[in-house]
């Protein structure tokens, strides 16, 4: 399929497609994937990251809400035999059906990045590692220290659930169309974290949000 035949970006969905293969390689390397790994990708877009993930992992589940992009990715299915394409909203997809130990590697849609992140962290027992591209200011909040201007509810809840490392920034030139906001890639490791009981966690969340 020619570039002119590619589905155009949907402004309502905040689509900015990653086009830089060097950034793709850095993301995949950061995920430390093995041939036995199952990967969850949210928002595969035109598939540049999906293709790299399919080469590095044993299985990829790619969730795309845009039916136009889903149809485009279906035309490449023969090149991606270990990729399961799902046309669904990631906020309603039953991640509970994914195997334990699934690795999340995703360029999260910025307009729903915070609720999506909370949903993934709610299932952190299933996801030992997450490599996420996010809006730069969201990453700054994720890694903020107590007392800083960026420190808030997101910082507290995310840092309780995972060890978070800001890995690298991504220039707007790496996307088409170019986003108006800065982007960054963050690594979250959720294994071996101290856990509260379900009742204690509910109380903890209520206290943080109060």
XYZ file of C-alpha atoms in Angstrom:
210
model
C 0.000 0.000 0.000
C 1.374 3.406 -0.986
C 1.843 6.233 1.484
C -0.958 8.135 -0.225
C -3.334 5.248 0.556
C -2.568 5.250 4.281
C -5.461 6.336 6.518
C -5.030 10.032 7.415
C -4.704 11.033 11.076
C -7.934 11.418 13.019
C -7.746 14.676 14.991
C -10.576 13.618 17.305
C -8.492 10.627 18.391
C -5.364 12.742 18.752
C -3.416 10.611 16.285
C 0.269 11.382 15.741
C 2.053 8.506 14.019
C 5.587 7.540 15.002
C 7.811 7.446 11.904
C 11.371 7.269 13.262
C 12.865 3.734 13.126
C 15.607 4.725 15.575
C 13.011 5.515 18.246
C 11.294 2.211 17.494
C 14.566 0.349 18.051
C 15.155 2.164 21.350
C 11.661 1.322 22.578
C 11.992 -2.369 21.704
C 15.449 -2.556 23.298
C 14.117 -0.953 26.478
C 11.386 -3.602 26.697
C 14.020 -6.395 26.831
C 11.733 -8.768 24.949
C 12.328 -12.492 24.606
C 10.927 -14.921 22.017
C 8.630 -16.338 24.702
C 7.084 -12.972 25.629
C 3.501 -11.924 24.969
C 3.199 -8.185 24.260
C 0.206 -5.891 24.553
C 0.403 -2.911 22.199
C -2.184 -0.162 22.512
C -2.705 2.102 19.521
C -0.565 0.416 16.839
C -1.481 3.120 14.326
C 0.182 2.335 11.014
C 2.176 -0.542 12.474
C 5.792 0.643 12.569
C 6.209 -0.439 16.198
C 3.979 -3.490 15.727
C 6.310 -4.899 13.082
C 9.345 -4.522 15.345
C 7.515 -6.084 18.291
C 6.436 -9.052 16.180
C 10.085 -9.774 15.381
C 11.213 -9.539 19.008
C 8.381 -11.306 20.861
C 6.515 -14.561 20.503
C 3.041 -13.044 20.425
C 1.601 -9.524 20.104
C -1.937 -8.392 20.871
C -2.463 -5.016 19.187
C -5.556 -3.008 20.145
C -6.672 -0.316 17.681
C -9.850 1.720 18.201
C -9.841 3.304 14.714
C -11.550 0.926 12.239
C -9.702 2.534 9.315
C -6.305 1.748 10.824
C -7.501 -1.691 11.876
C -8.475 -2.415 8.255
C -5.096 -1.152 7.054
C -3.231 -3.361 9.532
C -5.312 -6.333 8.399
C -3.817 -5.914 4.909
C -0.401 -6.528 6.503
C -1.540 -9.562 8.512
C 0.398 -11.993 6.306
C 3.599 -10.187 7.311
C 2.615 -10.337 10.999
C 1.572 -13.964 11.640
C 2.128 -13.726 15.409
C 0.071 -10.536 15.820
C -3.548 -10.634 16.981
C -5.355 -7.484 15.860
C -8.261 -6.277 17.985
C -10.558 -3.419 16.935
C -11.703 -2.107 20.301
C -11.347 0.724 22.792
C -8.424 -0.047 25.099
C -10.406 1.372 28.022
C -12.982 -1.416 27.689
C -10.800 -4.269 26.412
C -10.678 -7.181 28.866
C -6.984 -7.209 29.707
C -7.807 -9.932 32.218
C -7.844 -12.338 29.254
C -4.150 -11.730 28.569
C -1.624 -14.169 30.063
C 0.217 -13.342 33.250
C 3.617 -11.826 32.500
C 2.431 -9.884 29.448
C 4.710 -6.945 28.608
C 3.028 -3.665 27.656
C 4.747 -1.647 24.915
C 2.663 1.234 23.668
C 2.480 4.740 22.301
C -0.539 5.646 24.417
C -3.088 8.022 22.890
C -2.385 11.210 24.815
C -6.019 12.228 25.238
C -6.764 9.110 27.336
C -3.274 8.350 28.648
C -4.032 8.920 32.348
C -7.149 6.695 32.628
C -5.414 4.050 30.514
C -2.364 4.150 32.745
C -4.475 3.718 35.878
C -6.263 0.782 34.251
C -2.970 -0.920 33.413
C -1.637 -0.327 36.910
C -4.793 -1.872 38.348
C -3.712 -5.058 36.537
C -0.041 -4.736 37.453
C 0.200 -8.353 38.633
C -0.339 -9.275 34.977
C 2.125 -6.734 33.544
C 5.655 -6.923 35.024
C 7.037 -4.330 32.584
C 5.536 -1.446 30.690
C 7.349 0.712 28.154
C 5.096 3.652 27.384
C 5.392 6.724 25.213
C 3.463 9.521 26.861
C 3.030 13.264 26.798
C 6.138 14.789 28.352
C 4.259 16.563 31.136
C 2.579 13.282 32.147
C 5.985 11.612 32.423
C 7.226 14.536 34.526
C 4.301 13.960 36.895
C 4.964 10.215 37.010
C 8.560 10.662 38.173
C 8.044 13.813 40.286
C 9.456 13.891 43.805
C 7.464 14.909 46.906
C 7.395 18.663 47.309
C 7.898 19.392 43.608
C 5.398 21.353 41.532
C 4.594 18.288 39.381
C 3.968 15.988 42.348
C 0.330 14.999 42.745
C -2.212 12.187 42.731
C -0.785 10.567 39.590
C 2.727 10.628 41.080
C 1.630 9.015 44.346
C -0.547 6.312 42.796
C 1.906 5.357 40.048
C 4.961 5.315 42.304
C 3.096 3.135 44.789
C 2.381 0.628 42.013
C 5.672 0.608 40.111
C 9.310 1.594 39.928
C 9.367 4.286 37.251
C 12.264 5.439 35.093
C 12.127 8.293 32.602
C 14.156 6.842 29.737
C 14.347 9.395 26.920
C 12.526 12.266 25.254
C 11.171 12.021 21.723
C 11.291 14.967 19.340
C 8.112 16.137 17.628
C 9.963 15.563 14.350
C 9.658 11.808 14.966
C 5.890 11.963 14.331
C 3.531 12.777 11.499
C 1.753 15.048 11.983
C 4.022 16.712 14.505
C 2.391 16.954 17.936
C 2.171 20.295 19.701
C 3.372 18.758 22.970
C 6.614 17.093 24.014
C 6.798 13.297 24.274
C 8.878 10.942 26.389
C 9.306 7.209 26.949
C 9.022 5.780 30.441
C 9.765 2.315 31.856
C 7.593 0.936 34.646
C 8.573 -2.212 36.544
C 5.700 -3.474 38.635
C 7.013 -6.769 39.993
C 8.074 -7.253 43.597
C 6.202 -4.193 44.816
C 4.827 -4.104 48.352
C 1.079 -4.572 48.165
C -1.735 -3.418 50.378
C -4.807 -5.574 50.799
C -7.725 -4.686 48.469
C -9.491 -2.930 51.344
C -6.349 -1.023 52.328
C -5.763 0.025 48.722
C -9.286 1.436 48.426
C -8.687 3.469 51.582
C -5.268 4.566 50.292
C -6.737 5.818 47.012
C -9.490 7.691 48.805
C -6.927 9.351 51.066
C -4.676 10.362 48.152
C -7.571 11.821 46.157
C -9.109 13.640 49.137
